[in-house]
XYZ file of C-alpha atoms in Angstrom:
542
model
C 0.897 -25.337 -14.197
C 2.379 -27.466 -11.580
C 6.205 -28.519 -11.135
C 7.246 -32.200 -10.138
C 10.672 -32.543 -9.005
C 11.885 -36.819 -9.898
C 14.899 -37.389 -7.266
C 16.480 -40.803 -7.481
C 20.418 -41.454 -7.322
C 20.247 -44.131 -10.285
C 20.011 -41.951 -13.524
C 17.841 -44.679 -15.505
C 15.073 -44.365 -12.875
C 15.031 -40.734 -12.828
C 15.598 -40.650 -16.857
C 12.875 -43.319 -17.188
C 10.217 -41.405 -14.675
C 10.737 -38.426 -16.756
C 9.503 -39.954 -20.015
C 6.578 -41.656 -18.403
C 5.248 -38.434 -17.125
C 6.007 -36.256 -19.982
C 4.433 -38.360 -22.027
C 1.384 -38.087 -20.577
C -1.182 -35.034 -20.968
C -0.503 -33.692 -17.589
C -0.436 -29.964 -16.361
C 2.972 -30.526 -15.156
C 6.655 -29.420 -15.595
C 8.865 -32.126 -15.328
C 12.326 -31.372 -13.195
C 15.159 -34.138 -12.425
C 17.695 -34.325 -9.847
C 20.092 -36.970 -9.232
C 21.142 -36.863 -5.792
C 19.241 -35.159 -2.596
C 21.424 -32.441 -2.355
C 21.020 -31.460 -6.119
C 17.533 -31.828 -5.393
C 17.763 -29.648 -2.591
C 19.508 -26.665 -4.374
C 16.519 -26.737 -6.652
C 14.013 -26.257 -3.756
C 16.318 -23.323 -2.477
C 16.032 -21.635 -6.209
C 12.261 -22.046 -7.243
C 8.869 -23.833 -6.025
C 8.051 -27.390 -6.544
C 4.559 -28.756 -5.566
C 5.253 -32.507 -6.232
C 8.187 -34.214 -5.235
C 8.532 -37.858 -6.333
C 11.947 -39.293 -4.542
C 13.795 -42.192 -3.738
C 13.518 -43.178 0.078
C 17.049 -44.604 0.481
C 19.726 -42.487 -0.936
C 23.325 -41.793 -0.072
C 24.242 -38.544 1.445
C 21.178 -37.589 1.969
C 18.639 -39.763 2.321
C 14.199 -39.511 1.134
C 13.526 -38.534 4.636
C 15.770 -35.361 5.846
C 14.830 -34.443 2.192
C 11.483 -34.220 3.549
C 12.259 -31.604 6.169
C 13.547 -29.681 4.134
C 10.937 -29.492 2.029
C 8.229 -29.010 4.999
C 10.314 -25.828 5.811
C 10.325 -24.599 2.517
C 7.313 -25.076 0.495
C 4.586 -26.410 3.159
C 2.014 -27.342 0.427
C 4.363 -29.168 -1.465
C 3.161 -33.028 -1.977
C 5.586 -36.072 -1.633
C 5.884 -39.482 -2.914
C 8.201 -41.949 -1.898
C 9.222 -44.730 -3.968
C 11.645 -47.139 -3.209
C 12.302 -51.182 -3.441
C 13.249 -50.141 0.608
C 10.944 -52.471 2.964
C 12.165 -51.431 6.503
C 9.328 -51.285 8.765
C 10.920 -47.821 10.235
C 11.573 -46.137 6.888
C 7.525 -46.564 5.758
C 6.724 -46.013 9.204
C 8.018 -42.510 9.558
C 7.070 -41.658 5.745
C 3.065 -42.109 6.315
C 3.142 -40.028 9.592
C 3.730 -37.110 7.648
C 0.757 -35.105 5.978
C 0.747 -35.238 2.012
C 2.935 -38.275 2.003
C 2.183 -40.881 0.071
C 4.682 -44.347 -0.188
C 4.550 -46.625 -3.427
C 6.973 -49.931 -3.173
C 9.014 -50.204 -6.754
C 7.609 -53.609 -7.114
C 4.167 -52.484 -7.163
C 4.524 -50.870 -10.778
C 4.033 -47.816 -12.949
C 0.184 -47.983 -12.438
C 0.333 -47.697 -8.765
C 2.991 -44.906 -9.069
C 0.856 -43.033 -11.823
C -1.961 -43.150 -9.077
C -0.377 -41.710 -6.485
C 0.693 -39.099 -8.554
C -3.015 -38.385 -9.283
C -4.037 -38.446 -6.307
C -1.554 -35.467 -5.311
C -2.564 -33.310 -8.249
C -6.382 -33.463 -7.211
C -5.226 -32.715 -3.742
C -3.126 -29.486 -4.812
C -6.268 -28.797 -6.976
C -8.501 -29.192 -3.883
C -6.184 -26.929 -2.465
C -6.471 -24.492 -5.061
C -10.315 -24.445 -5.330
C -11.842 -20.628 -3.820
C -15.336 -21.359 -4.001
C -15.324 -20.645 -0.047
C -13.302 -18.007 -0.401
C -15.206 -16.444 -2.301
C -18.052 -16.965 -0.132
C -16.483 -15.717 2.490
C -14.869 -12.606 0.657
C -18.789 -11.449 0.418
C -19.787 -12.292 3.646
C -16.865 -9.941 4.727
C -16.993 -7.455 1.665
C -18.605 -4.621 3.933
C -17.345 -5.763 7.647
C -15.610 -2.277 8.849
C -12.272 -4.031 9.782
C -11.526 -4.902 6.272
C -12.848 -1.471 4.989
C -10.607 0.419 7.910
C -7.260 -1.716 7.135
C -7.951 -0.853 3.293
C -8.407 2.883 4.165
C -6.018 3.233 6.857
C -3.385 1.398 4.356
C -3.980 3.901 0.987
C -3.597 6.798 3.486
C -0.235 5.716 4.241
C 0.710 4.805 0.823
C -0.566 8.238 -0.598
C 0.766 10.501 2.369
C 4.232 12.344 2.205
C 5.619 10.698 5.569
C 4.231 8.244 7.246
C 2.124 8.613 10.802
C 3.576 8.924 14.019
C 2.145 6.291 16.209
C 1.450 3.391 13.714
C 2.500 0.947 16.428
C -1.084 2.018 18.110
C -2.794 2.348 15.082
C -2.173 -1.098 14.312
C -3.198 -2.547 17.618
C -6.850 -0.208 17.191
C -7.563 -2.089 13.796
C -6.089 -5.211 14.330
C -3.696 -5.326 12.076
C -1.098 -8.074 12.752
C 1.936 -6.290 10.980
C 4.787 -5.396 13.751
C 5.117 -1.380 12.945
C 8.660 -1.305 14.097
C 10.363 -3.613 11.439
C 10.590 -3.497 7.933
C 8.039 -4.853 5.636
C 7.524 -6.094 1.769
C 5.848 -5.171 -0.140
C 3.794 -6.776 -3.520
C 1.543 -5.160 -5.981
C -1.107 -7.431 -7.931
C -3.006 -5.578 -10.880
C -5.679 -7.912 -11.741
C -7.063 -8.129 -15.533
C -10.552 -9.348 -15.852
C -12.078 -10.247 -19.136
C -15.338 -9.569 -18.541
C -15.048 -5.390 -18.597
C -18.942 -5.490 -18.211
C -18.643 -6.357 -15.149
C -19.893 -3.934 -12.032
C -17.785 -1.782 -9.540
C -19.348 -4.697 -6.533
C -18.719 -7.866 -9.089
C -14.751 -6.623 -9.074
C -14.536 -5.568 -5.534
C -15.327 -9.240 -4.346
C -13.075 -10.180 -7.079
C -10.317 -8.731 -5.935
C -11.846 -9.530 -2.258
C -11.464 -13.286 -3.253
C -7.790 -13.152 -4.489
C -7.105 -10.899 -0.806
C -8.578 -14.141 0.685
C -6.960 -16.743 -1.003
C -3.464 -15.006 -0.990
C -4.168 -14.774 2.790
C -4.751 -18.701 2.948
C -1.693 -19.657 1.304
C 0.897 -16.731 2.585
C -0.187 -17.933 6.079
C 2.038 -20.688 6.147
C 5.737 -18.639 6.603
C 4.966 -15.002 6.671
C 2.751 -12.501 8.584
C 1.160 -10.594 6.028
C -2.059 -8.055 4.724
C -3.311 -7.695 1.620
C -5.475 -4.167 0.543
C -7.214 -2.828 -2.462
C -5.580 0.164 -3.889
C -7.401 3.225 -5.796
C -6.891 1.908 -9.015
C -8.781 -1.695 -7.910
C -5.617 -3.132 -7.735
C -4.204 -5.627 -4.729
C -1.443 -4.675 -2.409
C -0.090 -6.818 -0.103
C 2.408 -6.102 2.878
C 4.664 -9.088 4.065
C 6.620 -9.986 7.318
C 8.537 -13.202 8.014
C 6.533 -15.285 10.573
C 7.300 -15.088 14.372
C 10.885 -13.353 15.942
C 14.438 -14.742 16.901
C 15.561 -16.094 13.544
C 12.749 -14.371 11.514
C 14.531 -11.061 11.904
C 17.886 -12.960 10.216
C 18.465 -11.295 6.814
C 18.382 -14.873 5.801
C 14.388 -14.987 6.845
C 14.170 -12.422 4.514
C 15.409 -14.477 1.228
C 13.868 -17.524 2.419
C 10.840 -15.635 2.622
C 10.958 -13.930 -0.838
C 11.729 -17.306 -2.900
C 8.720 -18.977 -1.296
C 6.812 -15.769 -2.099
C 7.704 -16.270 -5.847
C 6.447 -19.481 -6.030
C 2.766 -19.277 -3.716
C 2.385 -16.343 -6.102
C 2.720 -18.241 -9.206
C -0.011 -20.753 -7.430
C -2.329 -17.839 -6.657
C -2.048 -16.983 -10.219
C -2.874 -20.293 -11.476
C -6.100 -20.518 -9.185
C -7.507 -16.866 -10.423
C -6.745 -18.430 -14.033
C -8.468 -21.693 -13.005
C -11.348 -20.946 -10.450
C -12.158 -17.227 -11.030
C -11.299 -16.791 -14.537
C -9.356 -13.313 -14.505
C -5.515 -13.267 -14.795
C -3.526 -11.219 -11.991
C -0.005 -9.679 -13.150
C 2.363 -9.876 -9.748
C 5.679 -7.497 -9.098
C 6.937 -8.294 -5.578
C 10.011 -6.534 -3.852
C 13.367 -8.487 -3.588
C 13.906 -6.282 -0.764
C 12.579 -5.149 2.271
C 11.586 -1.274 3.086
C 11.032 0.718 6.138
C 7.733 1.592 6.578
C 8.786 5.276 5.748
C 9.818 4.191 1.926
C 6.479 2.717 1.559
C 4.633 5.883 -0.570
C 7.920 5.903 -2.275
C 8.046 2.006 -3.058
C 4.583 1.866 -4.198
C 4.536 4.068 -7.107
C 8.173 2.341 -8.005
C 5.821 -1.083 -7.941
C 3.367 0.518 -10.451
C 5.908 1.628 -12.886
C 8.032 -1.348 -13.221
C 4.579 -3.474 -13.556
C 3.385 -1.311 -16.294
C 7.168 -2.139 -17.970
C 6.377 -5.868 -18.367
C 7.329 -7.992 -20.850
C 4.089 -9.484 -22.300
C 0.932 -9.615 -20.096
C 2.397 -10.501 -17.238
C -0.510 -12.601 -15.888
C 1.310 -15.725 -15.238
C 4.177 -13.803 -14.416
C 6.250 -13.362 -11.208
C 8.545 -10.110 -11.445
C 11.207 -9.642 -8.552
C 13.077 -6.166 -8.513
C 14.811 -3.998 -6.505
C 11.567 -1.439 -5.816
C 14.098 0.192 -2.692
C 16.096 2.411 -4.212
C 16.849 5.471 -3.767
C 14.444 7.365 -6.606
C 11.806 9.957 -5.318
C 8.564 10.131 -7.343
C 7.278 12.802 -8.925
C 4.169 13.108 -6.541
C 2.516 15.491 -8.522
C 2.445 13.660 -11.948
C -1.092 12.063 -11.677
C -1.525 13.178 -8.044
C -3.297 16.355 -8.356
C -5.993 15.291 -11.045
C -9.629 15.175 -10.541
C -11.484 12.372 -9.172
C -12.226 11.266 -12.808
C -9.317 11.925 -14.635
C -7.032 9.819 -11.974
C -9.757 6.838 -12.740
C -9.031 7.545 -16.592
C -4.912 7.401 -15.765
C -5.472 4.217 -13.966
C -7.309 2.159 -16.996
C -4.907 3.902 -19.188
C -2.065 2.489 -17.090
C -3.851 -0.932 -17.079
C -4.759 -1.296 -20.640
C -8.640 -1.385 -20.160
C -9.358 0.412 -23.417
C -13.147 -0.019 -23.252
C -13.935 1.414 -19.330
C -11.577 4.641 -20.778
C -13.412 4.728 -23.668
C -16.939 4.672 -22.155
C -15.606 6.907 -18.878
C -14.199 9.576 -21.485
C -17.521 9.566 -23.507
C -19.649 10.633 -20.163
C -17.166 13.311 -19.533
C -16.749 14.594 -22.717
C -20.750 14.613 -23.300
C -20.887 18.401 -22.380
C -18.776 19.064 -26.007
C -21.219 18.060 -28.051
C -24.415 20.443 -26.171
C -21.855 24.097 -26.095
C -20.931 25.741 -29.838
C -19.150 28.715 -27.971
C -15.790 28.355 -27.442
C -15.175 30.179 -23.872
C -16.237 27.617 -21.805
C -13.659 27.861 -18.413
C -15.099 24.321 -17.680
C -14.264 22.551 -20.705
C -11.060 24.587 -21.342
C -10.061 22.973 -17.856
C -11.271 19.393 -18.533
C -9.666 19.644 -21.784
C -6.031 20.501 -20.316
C -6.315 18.504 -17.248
C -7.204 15.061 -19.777
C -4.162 16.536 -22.171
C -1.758 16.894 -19.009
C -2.842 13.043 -18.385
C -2.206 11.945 -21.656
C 1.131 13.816 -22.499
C 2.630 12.442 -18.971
C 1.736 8.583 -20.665
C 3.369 9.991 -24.021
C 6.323 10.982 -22.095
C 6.876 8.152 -19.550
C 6.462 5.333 -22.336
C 8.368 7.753 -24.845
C 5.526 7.985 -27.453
C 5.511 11.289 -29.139
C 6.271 9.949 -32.203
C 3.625 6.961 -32.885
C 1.091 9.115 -31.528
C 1.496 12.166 -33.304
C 0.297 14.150 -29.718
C 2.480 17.627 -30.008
C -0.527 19.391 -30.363
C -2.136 18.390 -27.390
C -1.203 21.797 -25.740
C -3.097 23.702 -28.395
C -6.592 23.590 -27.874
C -6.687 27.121 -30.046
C -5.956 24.645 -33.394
C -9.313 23.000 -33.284
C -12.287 24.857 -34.892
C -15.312 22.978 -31.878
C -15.132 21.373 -28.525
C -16.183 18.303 -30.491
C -12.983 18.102 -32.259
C -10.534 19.292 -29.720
C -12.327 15.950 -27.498
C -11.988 13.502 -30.804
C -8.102 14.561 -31.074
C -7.639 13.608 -27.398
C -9.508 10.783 -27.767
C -7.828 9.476 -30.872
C -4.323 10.482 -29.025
C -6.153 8.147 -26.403
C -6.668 4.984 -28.627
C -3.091 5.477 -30.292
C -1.467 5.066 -26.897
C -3.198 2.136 -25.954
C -1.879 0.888 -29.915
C 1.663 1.596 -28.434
C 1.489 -0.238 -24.831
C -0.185 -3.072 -26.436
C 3.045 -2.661 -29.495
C 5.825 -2.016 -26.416
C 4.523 -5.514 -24.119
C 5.357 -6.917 -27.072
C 8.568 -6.115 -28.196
C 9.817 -6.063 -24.965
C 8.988 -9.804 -24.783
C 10.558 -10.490 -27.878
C 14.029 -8.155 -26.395
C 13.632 -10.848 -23.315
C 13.660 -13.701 -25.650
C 16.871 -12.690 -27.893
C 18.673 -11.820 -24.568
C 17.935 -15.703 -23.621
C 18.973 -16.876 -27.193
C 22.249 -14.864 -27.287
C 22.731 -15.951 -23.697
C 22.177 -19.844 -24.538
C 24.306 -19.452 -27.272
C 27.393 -18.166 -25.351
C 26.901 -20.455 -22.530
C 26.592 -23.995 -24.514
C 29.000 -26.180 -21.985
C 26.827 -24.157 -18.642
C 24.020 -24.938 -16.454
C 20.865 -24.193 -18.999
C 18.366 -25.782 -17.041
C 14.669 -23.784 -17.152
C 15.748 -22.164 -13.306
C 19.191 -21.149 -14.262
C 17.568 -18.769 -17.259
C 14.739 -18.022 -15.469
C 17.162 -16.328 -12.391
C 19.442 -14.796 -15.521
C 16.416 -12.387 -16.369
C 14.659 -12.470 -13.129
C 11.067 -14.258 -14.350
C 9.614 -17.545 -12.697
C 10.436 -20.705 -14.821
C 7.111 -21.270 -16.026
C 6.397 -17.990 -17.423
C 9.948 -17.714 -19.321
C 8.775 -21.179 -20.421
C 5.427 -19.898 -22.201
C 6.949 -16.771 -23.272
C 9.557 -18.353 -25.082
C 7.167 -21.103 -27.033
C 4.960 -17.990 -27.853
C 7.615 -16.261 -29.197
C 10.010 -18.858 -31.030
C 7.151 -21.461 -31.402
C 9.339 -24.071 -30.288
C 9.809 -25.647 -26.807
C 12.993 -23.987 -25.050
C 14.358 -27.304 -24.043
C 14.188 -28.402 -27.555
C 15.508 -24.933 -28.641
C 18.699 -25.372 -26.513
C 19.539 -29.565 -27.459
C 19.097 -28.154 -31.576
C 21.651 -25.631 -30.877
C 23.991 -28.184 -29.341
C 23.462 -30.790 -31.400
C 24.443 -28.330 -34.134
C 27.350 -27.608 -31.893
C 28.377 -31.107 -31.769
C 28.548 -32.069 -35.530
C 30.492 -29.118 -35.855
C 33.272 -30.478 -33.364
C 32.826 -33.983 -34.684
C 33.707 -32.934 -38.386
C 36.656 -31.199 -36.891
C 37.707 -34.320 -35.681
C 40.302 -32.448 -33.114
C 38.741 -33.613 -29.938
C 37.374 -36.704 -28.808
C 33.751 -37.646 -28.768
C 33.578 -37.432 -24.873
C 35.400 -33.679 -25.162
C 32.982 -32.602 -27.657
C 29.735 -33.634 -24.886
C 31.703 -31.874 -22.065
C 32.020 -28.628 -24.135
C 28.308 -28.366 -24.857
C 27.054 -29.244 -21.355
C 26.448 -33.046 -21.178
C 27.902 -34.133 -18.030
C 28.570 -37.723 -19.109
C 29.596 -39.052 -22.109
C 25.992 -41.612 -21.814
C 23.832 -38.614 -22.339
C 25.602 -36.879 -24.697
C 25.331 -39.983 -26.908
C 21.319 -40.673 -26.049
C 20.451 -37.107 -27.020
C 22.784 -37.011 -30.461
C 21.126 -40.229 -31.050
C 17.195 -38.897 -30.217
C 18.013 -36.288 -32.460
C 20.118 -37.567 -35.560
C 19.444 -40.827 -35.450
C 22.903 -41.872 -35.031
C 25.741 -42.043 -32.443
C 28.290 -39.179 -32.469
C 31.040 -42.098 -33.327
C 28.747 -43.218 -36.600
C 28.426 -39.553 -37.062
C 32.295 -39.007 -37.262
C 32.680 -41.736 -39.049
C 30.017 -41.172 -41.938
C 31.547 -37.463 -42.428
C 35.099 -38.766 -42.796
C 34.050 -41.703 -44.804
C 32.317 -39.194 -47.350
């Protein structure tokens, strides 16, 4: 979904604009902001691909809101409206690229248009048909193959190689060895399982591409396929001098957020598969980056929900050492069993485990050093899942060390199977109550904070998740919009105070968070049907 940001310094405009476009059955978010600094510390806190804004303003006027913009989110579209007709003000609007200018006298219609018209361009945009094109054209080229190899080598080696300076230069890689990098791990969930090994590679191929496209526009940056199918990407800021600022560095991470939440909504959109996204919030030495990576994989696989419209920032730098042996040493096989294990594809482990379990079923005798090992080394697998997502108890796996308890090789393989489909039961079980544990944080947070800032950002940054997935997660789970989750409690709020009758009406909107005694009274109204005076008054009255 795509976020428009309304900026105009008179509050019935902005108001009014807000109605008109939520009204209408638009894939949009609707933000306000009342001045073009406050619209300004918006754009510093998330990503907004439509800005519709007042030319003239005071402070700060349409125009040096516009640079700002440029430099923060480049594919962000603009709109200026204003009743403004100085030649130099339109003049030095239409010069800029994705700026469109609509006159106040020329109407809603003509402003509804131009609104239009900067959707279909983001969709435009958005569209990877070429990409994927050009993903297959590419698929087998041996730069991309070399980068992808040269890349899991350093992510699965102990330390990492001496001269990667020259080893960069050899495969063109345009990553500067001696500074830091980010790093970003996408695990991509396509609902087509049938698909083949080739029809995912230039899947994932596609999403390298069109990450590439976008990313290009502040950063210097590669993205790779790691053993498991899934998509890595390592980040620089763009160019030197200022780049190397620590302040490049958060710049650089917020617009990450928010060009990953649009490469999201394109996989959703044009290729149909949904791509979970956990991105550092800080940078690593290339050194850290074995250690890093396997800290990405288990704080993705600790998501609340599905994660596939969701953004998750942590702190993957820390000082924690991975056990390098836990999944490590496994055969070829059993490490591809681990990884759909670890990414929920129940029917590939299902089908994988069948093939290697087939030998079972053909051997009655019961030394067999082969099976004894493939039995263990599939147990080992499944007990490290039991004990990292702390499921001994819902699976009922204590036995899985004693392969003397079953009477055939058939059974021992249908107890680790069934131990199999009971943890998939329980990661399915723990997405979910984690995202109802995120939801009753919010709700407990809200509920303490009534007369604070409770705008969609504000508790998306309180539990680290990208506005528009806290959004969805919170309708799925409470069934109710959170805006109108938030105005019930304060309305409830309010009619408490007003029955109190301690404090006067304009107090009572100040302690729940309405800035101005106006919008307190709109919003009681909206919801009651009555002013908070005709409120008091009815409740003393009776």
């Amino acid at each position: 979904m795509y976020r428009m940001l309304i900026v105009d310094d008179e509050e019935i405009i902005t108001d009014g604009l807000a109605v008109i476009f939520g009204k209408m059955e638009l894939e949009l978010d609707i933000y306000k902001a009342y001045s073009g600094r406050e619209a300004l510390n918006l754009l510093h806190r998330t990503r907004v691909d439509i800005v519709l804004s007042d030319i003239c303003m005071p402070e700060m006027d349409g125009l040096e809101l516009m640079e700002h913009i440029r430099r923060s989110w480049p594919q962000c579209k603009i709109v200026f409206l204003t009743g403004h007709s100085d030649f130099n003000y339109v003049y030095q609007a239409i010069q800029a690229p994705g700026v469109q200018y609509v006159l106040k006298n020329e109407g809603y219609p003509k402003l509804i248009e131009a609104v239009m018209r900067a959707l279909q361009e983001l969709n435009d945009t958005m569209q990877v048909n070429d990409l994927i094109r050009e993903s297959k054209e590419q698929l087998n080229t041996l730069e991309t193959l070399a980068q992808g190899d040269y890349f899991r080598h350093l992510i699965h080696s102990v330390k990492a190689d001496q001269d990667m300076a020259g080893d960069f230069v050899r495969l063109n890689i345009p990553l500067d060895a001696s500074r830091p990098v980010l790093i970003a791990l996408g695990s991509i969930s396509d609902p087509e399982s049938s698909r083949t090994y080739m029809d995912r590679r230039e899947t994932a191929l596609a999403v390298k591409f069109l990450s590439e496209k976008l990313l290009k526009e502040r950063t210097v940056s590669l993205g790779v396929i790691d053993r498991y199918g899934d998509l890595i990407w390592l980040i620089q800021p763009d160019g030197t001098g200022e780049a190397t600022q620590p302040e490049a560095w958060e710049q650089m991470i917020k617009f990450l957020e928010g060009t990953f939440e649009l490469i999201q909504q394109s996989c959703r959109e044009s290729l149909e598969i949904g791509i979970a996204i956990t991105l550092s919030a800080e940078e690593s030495a290339w050194s850290r980056l074995p250690v890093v990576y396997d800290k990405a994989r288990q704080v993705q696989h600790y998501r609340a929900g599905d994660g596939e419209r969701m953004v998750q920032k942590v702190q993957l730098n820390e000082a924690a050492v991975p056990d390098t042996l836990r999944d490590r040493f496994l055969r070829d096989k059993v490490e591809t069993l681990a990884a759909h294990l670890e990414a929920g594809r129940k029917e590939e482990f299902l089908r994988l485990f069948k093939e290697m379990a087939e030998p079972a079923g053909q051997d009655p005798g019961r030394c067999n050093p082969y099976l004894t090992e493939l039995y263990y080394t599939i147990a080992l697998m499944l007990m490290s899942y039991m004990n990292r997502w702390e499921a001994d108890e819902e699976t009922g796996g204590s036995g899985l060390m004693q392969l003397e308890s079953h009477r055939t090789w058939g059974e021992a393989f249908r107890y680790l199977r069934d131990t199999a489909e009971m943890l998939f039961s329980v990661r399915k079980s723990g997405e979910q109550k984690r995202a109802a544990g995120v939801i009753d944080r919010i709700c407990l947070y809200i509920e303490e904070n009534l007369d604070q800032d409770l705008s969609l950002v504000r508790l998306a940054d309180v539990i680290h998740f990208n506005p528009s997935y806290l959004s969805r997660l919170f309708k799925q789970e409470r069934g109710i919009n959170l805006s109108e989750y938030i105005e019930e409690l304060r309305i409830r709020q309010a009619k408490d105070l007003l029955r109190r009758g301690e404090l006067k009406v304009a107090e009572v909107g100040s302690l729940i968070g309405y800035v101005t005694p106006q919008s307190f009274t709109r919003v009681f109204k909206k919801w009651t049907g009555t002013t908070p005076q005709e409120y008091r008054a009815d409740v003393v009255g009776g």
